[in-house]
Amino acid sequence: MTEPSLYPCFLGPYGENDALLERLVVEFLRDHVYWRRNLYPEDPPAIPTRAAQQPAFQEFEARLRRELHTLSASLKRSVPFHSPRYLGHMVSDLLLPGLAAQILALPYNPNNVSDEAAPVTIDLEIKVGLQLARLLGYVSDPEQDGCAFGHLTSGGTLANFQALRLALALKCFPVALRAAAPPGMSIPEDDMQAFRLTPAQAIDLLVGWQGWLSALEPQDRVCWRKKLEAERIEQLGGVRFFATHPELAPPVVLAPVTAHYSWSKGMKMLGLGREQLVLIPERGMRLDITAFEQTLRDLDAAGASPLLAVAVFGTTEFGTIDPVHELVALRERRAAQGKGFAIHVDAAWGGYLATLFRQEDGTLRSLQSMRAEFTSFPSANTHAAMAALGQADSITVDPHKLGYLAYGAGAFVCRDHRAMELLTETADYVFTGAAPSGYFNRYRKLGQYIPEGSKSGAAAAAVYVTHRVLPLDHTHFGQLVRQTIRATEAFVARAEQFAREMRSRLRVCVPYPPDSNLVCIAANPAGNLDVTVANAFMRQIHGAMSMDSPVPLVPLQNREFFGSTTTLREEILGTQDMHRILDELGLDTCSMRADDPRSDRLLILRHTLMNPFIIDDENGISYIDRYFEYLSRRVALLLPAKPSSSTT
Ligand SMILES: *Cc1c(COP(=O)(O)O)cnc(C)c1O
């Protein structure tokens, strides 16, 4: 079942492709050395050729080797992400093209803060932004006015933070413009109206303002620009901005209860405050659009304005996909009433799923043609949500998650790059007169726009090369995703079989059908009614599948499999779904008690199936079968067959 095209993609569970990686590393390390030697061949070596014979040199090398051996030895206690037995968090083996490109680029040490420190890799990062834009359904031709823009971040957390920053800047800019009151420009009538423009309207206003400025004499331009800057929230800070505009209430961010905790962090970092983050309940594990609409009405009544609505494309805990299309439709309805807000899709986890939905020419594959490849993937909701991604105002996607790249590579992509102007730190060209023209020229001073300063150009090279070797469509990168979705469907089928086999001893269920390659399993000893007991049992099951911390004491091999856990809570699932699952497990709904930390939630196993070799045809091994056989053994050990069915 493994596509032969995937064989060269990874170092491999056994290190099968060691010769390939070694050749590449050695070849390009030498290549780097020759570059140094041939750049200024007239400069002789500064380190004497005899240096290596000196005692101090040898002592240094001995110390270095000792430390490296220690490091290397201790790293053997790392989590074996590369193994098909690793069915835990959102991480797997690294794609070889990215790994090789990153190792290749490291000795050049490019700093993607600006083109002066990274003349080559800065362009690669801007191109990565365009590659991701195309994947997600945005305009990705820099010649077009409303082209998208994307850049890398240290991770999804910072990408989400960037989304908040941009949404706030777009929300408050029209208000500042009103306050600056440039004569002759058509601006919103009152603060409330200005505050409720859609991101697209705010961008139009920004473009209008830039046009207005460009018609001025240079000194006037500087003067007006300063005048506007003095009114902006970025200059005044939230406290003074809202004190200056008393009819405006600080804006609210709406996100589903399943949202990643980076949203809470972001609200704190921006000074908006955690209280301004309103969590919307889910229904059937997906964002409840009716509840969303009701919250908007409540906010209306309270005179508050939403800043940003977040939908999650692949939740961190459950891998579920929110109905982005429904949220987009809602945004349009609200915009028509003069109540604009931005939509951000947090696709940190699920973004690369989109590769499976794209034809080589960038168009979307039909639901039917995709269904032909799977048992039930994708659901109609998933397909529609994917199709609507291009209408979100911004998107987070993590190359270091489902992109199989090394850590330090998240990405933020916004629909219309012109909005980015609002995030610039200092607009030096204001004082020199000429704004850099052209898309690439503008973003080569990347440090002006991003939350970070110095950042890895080698990481950008890794993402770029990966996207070139494995283009982001279903016949290339998508093959990898296809493999993992098939493994997920096989996993679900096997879990159902397991549930039937174990019925006399253990009640097992897959609490909801997975939207992606993340599956959860809930279980409860047969006859037990009490959530506390079920949780204790699941903790024991998981204990043997998790790493001890801080440092594993038992040999790694003692862990036959690795899994992770999460919990089901009533406030996330809703009462109906929570009760359905408790019923399926034979648990008494009354034993789930909000006031008791041992039973206010249900502990379940969470498995991310990213490894493409989980079903190993080469050797006729299914690690899925092996996993469930392992679980059976564990259950038999923990729940020896009893004459009576009562366990409590
Ligand atoms: C992982 C994740 C994040 C955070 O990304 P980091 O790269 O860990 O900072 C944010 N949102 C979602 C949905 C995620 O899965």
XYZ file of C-alpha atoms in Angstrom, residues 87-88 317-318 487-488 490-500 502 506-514 518-524 534-535 537-539 541-542 545 561-568 581 584-585 587 602-609 623-625 627-632 635:
72
model
C 1.451 7.155 17.172
C 1.443 10.134 19.486
C -6.625 17.872 20.267
C -8.993 16.089 17.915
C -3.801 4.477 7.556
C -6.348 6.437 9.596
C -7.603 1.328 8.498
C -7.033 2.343 12.119
C -10.689 3.235 12.638
C -11.833 -0.060 11.096
C -9.396 -1.978 13.295
C -10.542 -0.042 16.369
C -14.117 -1.090 15.647
C -13.016 -4.714 15.338
C -11.104 -4.322 18.609
C -14.256 -2.992 20.242
C -16.158 -6.114 19.161
C -13.062 -6.891 23.685
C -13.791 -3.558 27.748
C -16.141 -1.085 26.139
C -14.356 0.775 23.361
C -15.427 3.475 20.927
C -14.043 5.973 18.439
C -15.849 8.983 19.907
C -16.357 10.789 16.589
C -15.292 10.129 13.012
C -11.891 11.713 12.341
C -5.759 12.072 14.012
C -7.901 9.441 15.752
C -9.015 9.117 19.341
C -10.116 6.033 21.241
C -12.255 6.021 24.364
C -12.510 2.953 26.560
C -13.971 1.758 29.833
C -12.438 4.740 33.625
C -9.964 7.633 33.754
C -7.736 2.801 33.796
C -6.912 4.911 30.738
C -4.048 6.549 32.609
C -3.005 2.136 29.561
C -1.348 5.336 28.428
C 2.952 4.386 25.940
C 4.160 1.921 21.146
C 3.845 5.621 21.753
C 0.541 7.397 22.041
C -0.795 10.602 23.512
C -3.957 11.490 25.380
C -6.540 14.183 25.460
C -9.827 14.639 27.270
C -13.453 14.977 26.315
C -20.161 8.688 24.272
C -21.526 3.846 24.391
C -18.931 3.155 27.060
C -20.656 4.937 31.919
C -13.047 11.771 30.128
C -9.476 10.737 29.398
C -9.049 9.232 25.930
C -6.163 8.022 23.768
C -5.097 10.303 20.927
C -3.143 9.004 17.968
C -1.649 11.034 15.156
C -0.923 8.801 12.193
C 1.681 -1.592 12.915
C -2.005 -0.891 13.345
C -2.729 -4.588 13.892
C -0.882 -1.861 18.129
C -4.284 -3.367 18.795
C -2.703 -6.713 19.650
C -0.525 -4.822 22.102
C -3.590 -3.102 23.546
C -5.328 -6.472 23.958
C -6.036 -4.945 28.752
